[in-house]
mmCIF file of C-alpha atoms in Angstrom:
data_model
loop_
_atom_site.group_PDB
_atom_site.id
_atom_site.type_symbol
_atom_site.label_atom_id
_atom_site.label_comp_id
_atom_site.label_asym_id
_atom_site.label_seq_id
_atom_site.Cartn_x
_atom_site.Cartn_y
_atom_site.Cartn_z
ATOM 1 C CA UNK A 445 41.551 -13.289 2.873
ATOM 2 C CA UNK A 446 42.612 -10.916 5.785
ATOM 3 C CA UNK A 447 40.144 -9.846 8.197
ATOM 4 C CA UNK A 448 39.633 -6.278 6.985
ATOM 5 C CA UNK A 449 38.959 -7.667 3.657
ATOM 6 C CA UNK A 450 35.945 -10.405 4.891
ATOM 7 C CA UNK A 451 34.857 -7.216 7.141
ATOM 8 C CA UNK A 452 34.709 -4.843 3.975
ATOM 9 C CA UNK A 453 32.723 -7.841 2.221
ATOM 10 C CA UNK A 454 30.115 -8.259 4.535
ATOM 11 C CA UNK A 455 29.556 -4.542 4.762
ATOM 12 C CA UNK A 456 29.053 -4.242 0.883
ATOM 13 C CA UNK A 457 26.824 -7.440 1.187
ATOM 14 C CA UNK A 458 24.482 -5.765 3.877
ATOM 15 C CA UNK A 459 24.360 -2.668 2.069
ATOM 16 C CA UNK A 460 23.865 -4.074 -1.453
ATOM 17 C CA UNK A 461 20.763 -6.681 0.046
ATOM 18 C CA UNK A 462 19.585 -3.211 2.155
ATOM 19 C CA UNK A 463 19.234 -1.475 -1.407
ATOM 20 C CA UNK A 464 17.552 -4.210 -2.661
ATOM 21 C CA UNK A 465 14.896 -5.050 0.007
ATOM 22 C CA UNK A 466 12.857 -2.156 -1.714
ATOM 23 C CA UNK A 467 12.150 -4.421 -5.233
ATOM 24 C CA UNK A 468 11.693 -7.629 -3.367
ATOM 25 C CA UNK A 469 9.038 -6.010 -0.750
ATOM 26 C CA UNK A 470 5.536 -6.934 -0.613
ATOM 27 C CA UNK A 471 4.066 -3.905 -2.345
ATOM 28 C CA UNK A 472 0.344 -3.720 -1.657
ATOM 29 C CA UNK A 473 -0.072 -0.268 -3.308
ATOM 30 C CA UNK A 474 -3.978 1.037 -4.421
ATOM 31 C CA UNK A 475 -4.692 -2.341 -3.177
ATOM 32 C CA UNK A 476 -8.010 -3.713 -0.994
ATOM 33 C CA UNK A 477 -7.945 -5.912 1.577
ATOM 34 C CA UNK A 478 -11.266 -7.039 3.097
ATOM 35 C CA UNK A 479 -11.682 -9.847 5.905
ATOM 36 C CA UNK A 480 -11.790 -9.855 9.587
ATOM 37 C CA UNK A 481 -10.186 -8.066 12.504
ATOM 38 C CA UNK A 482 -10.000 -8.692 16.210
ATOM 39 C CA UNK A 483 -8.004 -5.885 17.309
ATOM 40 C CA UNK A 484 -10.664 -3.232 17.835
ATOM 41 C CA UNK A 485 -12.466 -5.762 20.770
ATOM 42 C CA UNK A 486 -13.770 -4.094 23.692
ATOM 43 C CA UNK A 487 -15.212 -5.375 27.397
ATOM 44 C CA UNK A 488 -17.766 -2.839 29.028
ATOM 45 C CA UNK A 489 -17.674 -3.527 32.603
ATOM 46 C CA UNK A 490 -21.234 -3.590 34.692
ATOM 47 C CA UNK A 491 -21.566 -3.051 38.484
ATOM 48 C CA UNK A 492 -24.242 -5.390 38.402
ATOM 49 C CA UNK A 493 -22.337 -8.545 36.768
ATOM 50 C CA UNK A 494 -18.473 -7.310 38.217
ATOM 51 C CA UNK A 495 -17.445 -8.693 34.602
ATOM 52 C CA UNK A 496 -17.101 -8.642 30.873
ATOM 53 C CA UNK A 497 -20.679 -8.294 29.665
ATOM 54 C CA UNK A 498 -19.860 -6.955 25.969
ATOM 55 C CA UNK A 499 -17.478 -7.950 23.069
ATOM 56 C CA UNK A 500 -16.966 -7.958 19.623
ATOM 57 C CA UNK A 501 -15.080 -8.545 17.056
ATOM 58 C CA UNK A 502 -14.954 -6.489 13.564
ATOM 59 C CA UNK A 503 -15.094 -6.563 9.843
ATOM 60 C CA UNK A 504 -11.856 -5.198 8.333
ATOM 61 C CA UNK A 505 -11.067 -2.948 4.850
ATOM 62 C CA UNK A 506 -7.392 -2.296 4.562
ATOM 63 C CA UNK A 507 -6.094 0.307 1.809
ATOM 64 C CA UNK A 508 -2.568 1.148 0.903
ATOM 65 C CA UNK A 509 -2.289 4.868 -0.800
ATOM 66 C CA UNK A 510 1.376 4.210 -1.119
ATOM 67 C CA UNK A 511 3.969 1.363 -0.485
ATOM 68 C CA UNK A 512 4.212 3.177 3.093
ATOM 69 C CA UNK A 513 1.103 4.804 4.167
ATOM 70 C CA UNK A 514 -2.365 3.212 4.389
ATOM 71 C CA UNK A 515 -5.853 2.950 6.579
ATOM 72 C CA UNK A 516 -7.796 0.616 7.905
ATOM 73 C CA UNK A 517 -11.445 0.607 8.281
ATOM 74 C CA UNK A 518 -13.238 -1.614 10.964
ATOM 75 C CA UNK A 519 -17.208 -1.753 12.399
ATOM 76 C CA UNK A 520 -18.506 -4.612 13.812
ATOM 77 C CA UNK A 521 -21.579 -5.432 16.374
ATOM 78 C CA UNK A 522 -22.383 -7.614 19.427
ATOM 79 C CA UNK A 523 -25.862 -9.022 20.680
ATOM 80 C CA UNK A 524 -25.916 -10.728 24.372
ATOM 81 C CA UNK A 525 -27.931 -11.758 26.520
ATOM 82 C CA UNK A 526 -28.645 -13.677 29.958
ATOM 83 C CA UNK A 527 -31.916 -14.417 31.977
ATOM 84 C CA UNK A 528 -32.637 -11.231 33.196
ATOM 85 C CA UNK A 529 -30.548 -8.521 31.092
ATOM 86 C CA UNK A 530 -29.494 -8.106 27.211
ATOM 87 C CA UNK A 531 -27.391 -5.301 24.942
ATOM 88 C CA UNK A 532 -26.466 -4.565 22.126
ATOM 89 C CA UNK A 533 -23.192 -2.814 20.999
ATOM 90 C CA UNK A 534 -21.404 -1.480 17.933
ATOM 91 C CA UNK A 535 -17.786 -0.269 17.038
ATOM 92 C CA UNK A 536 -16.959 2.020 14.274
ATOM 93 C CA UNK A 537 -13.447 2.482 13.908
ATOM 94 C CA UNK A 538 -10.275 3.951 11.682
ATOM 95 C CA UNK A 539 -6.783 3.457 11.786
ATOM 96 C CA UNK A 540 -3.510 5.485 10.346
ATOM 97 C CA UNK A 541 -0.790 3.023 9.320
ATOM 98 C CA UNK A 542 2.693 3.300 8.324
ATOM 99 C CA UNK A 543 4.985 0.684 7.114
ATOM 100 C CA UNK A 544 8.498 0.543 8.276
ATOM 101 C CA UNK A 545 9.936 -2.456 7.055
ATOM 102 C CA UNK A 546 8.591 -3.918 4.197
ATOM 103 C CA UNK A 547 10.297 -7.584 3.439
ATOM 104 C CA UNK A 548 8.912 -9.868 0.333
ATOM 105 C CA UNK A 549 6.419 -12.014 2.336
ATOM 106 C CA UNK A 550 5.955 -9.662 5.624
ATOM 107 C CA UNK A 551 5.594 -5.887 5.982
ATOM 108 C CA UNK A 552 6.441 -4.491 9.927
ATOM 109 C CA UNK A 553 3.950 -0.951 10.271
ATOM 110 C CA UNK A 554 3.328 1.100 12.850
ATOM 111 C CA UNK A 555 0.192 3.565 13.574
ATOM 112 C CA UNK A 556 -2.708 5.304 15.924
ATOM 113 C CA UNK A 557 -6.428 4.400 15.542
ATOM 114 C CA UNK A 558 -10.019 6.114 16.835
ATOM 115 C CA UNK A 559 -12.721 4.016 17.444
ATOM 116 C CA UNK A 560 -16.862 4.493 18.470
ATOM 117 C CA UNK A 561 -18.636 2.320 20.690
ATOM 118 C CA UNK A 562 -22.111 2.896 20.792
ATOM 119 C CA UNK A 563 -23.821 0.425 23.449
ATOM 120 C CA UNK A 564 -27.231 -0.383 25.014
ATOM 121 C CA UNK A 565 -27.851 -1.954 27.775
ATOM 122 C CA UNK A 566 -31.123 -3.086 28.932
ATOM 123 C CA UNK A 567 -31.088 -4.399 32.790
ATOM 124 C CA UNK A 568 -34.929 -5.120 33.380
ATOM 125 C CA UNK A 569 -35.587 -2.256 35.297
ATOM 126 C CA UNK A 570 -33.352 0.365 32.909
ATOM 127 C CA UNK A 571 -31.604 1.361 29.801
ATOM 128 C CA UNK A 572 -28.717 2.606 29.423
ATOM 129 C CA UNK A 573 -27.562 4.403 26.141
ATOM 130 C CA UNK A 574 -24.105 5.657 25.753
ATOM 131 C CA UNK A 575 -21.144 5.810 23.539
ATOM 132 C CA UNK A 576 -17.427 5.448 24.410
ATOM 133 C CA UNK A 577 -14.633 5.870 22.559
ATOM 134 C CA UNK A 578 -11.157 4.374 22.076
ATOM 135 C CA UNK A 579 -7.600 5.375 21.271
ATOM 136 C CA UNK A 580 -4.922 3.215 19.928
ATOM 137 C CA UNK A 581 -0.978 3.467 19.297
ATOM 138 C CA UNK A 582 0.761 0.128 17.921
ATOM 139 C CA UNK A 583 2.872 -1.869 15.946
ATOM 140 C CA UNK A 584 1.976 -4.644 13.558
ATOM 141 C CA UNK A 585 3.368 -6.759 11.185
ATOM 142 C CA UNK A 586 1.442 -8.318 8.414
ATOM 143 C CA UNK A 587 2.501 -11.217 6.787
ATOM 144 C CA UNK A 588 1.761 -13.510 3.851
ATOM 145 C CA UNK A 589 2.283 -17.252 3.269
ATOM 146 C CA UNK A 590 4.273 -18.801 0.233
ATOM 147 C CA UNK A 591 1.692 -19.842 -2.331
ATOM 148 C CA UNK A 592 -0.974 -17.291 -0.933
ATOM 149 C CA UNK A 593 0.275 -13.907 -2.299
ATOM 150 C CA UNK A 594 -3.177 -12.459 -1.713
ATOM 151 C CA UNK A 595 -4.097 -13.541 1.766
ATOM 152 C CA UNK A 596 -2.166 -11.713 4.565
ATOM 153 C CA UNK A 597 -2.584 -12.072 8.620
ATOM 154 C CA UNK A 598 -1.394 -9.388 10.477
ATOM 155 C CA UNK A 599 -0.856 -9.212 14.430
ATOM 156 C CA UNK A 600 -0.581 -6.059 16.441
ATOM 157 C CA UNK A 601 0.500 -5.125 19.835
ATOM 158 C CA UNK A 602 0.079 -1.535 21.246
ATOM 159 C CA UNK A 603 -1.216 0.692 23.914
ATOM 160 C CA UNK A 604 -5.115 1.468 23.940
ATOM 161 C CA UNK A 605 -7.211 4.054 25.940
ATOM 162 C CA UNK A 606 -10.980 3.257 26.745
ATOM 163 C CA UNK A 607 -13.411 5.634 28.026
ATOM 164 C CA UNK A 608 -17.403 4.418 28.438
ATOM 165 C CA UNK A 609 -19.315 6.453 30.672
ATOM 166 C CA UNK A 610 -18.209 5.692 34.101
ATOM 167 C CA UNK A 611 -15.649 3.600 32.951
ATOM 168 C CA UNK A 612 -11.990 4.425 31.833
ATOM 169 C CA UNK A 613 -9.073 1.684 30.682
ATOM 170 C CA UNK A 614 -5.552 2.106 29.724
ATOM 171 C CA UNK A 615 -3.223 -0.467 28.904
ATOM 172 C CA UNK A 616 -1.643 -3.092 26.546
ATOM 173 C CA UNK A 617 -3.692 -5.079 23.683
ATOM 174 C CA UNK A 618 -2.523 -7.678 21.563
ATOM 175 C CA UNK A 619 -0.109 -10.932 21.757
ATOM 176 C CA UNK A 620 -2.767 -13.494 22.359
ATOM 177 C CA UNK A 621 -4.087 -15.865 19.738
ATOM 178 C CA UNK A 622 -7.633 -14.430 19.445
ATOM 179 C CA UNK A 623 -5.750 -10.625 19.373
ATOM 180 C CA UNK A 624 -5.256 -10.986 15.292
ATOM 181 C CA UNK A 625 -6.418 -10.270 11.630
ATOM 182 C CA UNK A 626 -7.063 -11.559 8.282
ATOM 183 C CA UNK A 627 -7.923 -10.522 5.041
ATOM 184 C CA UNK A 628 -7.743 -11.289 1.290
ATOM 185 C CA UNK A 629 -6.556 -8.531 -0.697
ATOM 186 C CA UNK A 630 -7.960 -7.873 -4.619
#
């Protein structure tokens, strides 16, 4: 075989698995997932303490309308306390998702999400009621083991915007261990 010929090969070969990634995909279409979701965390800072005095994680519903567009529904709740102060916070949140690569055991989406995070804060001598909000922009990818068609794990990475009263947060979420979801789909 010449060269031109192995190079006209491997083009058809790329094109003809390219036009066949779309059968092999995972499809999750007018499917439910439901499980658990870390990605939606948030710290509320406190003069007081000068660190992290609230987090939670959330409870996750994940619907696909079509094989490329689908939300995700999160809300979750935290209760802390230490000898002289306690709170109590919540987080409602929704996300937009959009796959762009959908392989047989791993689909690679990108999206925005809006979240609520009502908090209060009781430090002894006051409480303080308020609710932030947060903004999200990211890509994911979620991915399902061989054997365990119905259980996928997705990880995220993205740029997030926090604003809670006094305080205000932009940057990066995501890569870390804890930073992940999981969730069986019927």
């Amino acid at each position: 075989m010449t060269t031109k010929t192995v190079r006209i090969f491997v083009l058809a070969l790329i094109i003809a698995l390219s036009l066949a990634l779309p059968a092999m995909a995972k499809d999750l279409t007018q499917r439910l997932g439901l499980g658990y979701n870390y990605q939606l965390g948030f710290n509320v800072l406190d003069d007081r303490f000068d660190n992290a005095f609230l987090s939670n994680d959330s409870l996750s519903a994940k619907y696909w309308f079509t094989p490329q567009i689908g939300v995700e529904a999160m809300v979750g709740f935290v209760y802390a306390k230490n000898e002289d102060d306690k709170g109590v916070g919540a987080e409602f949140g929704a996300k937009f998702l959009y796959n762009l690569i959908m392989e047989q055991q791993m689909n690679i989406y990108t999206g925005g999400g809006l979240g609520l995070l009502p908090i209060s804060v009781d430090f002894n001598d006051k409480t303080d009621n308020n609710v932030g909000f947060m903004l999200q922009g990211f890509f994911g990818t979620e991915f399902f083991l061989e054997g365990l068609p119905n259980l996928g794990f997705d990880v995220e990475v993205g740029l997030q915007y926090i604003d809670y009263d006094k305080y205000q947060q932009f940057g990066t979420y995501g890569g870390g261990f804890g930073l992940f979801g999981i969730r069986y789909y019927f």
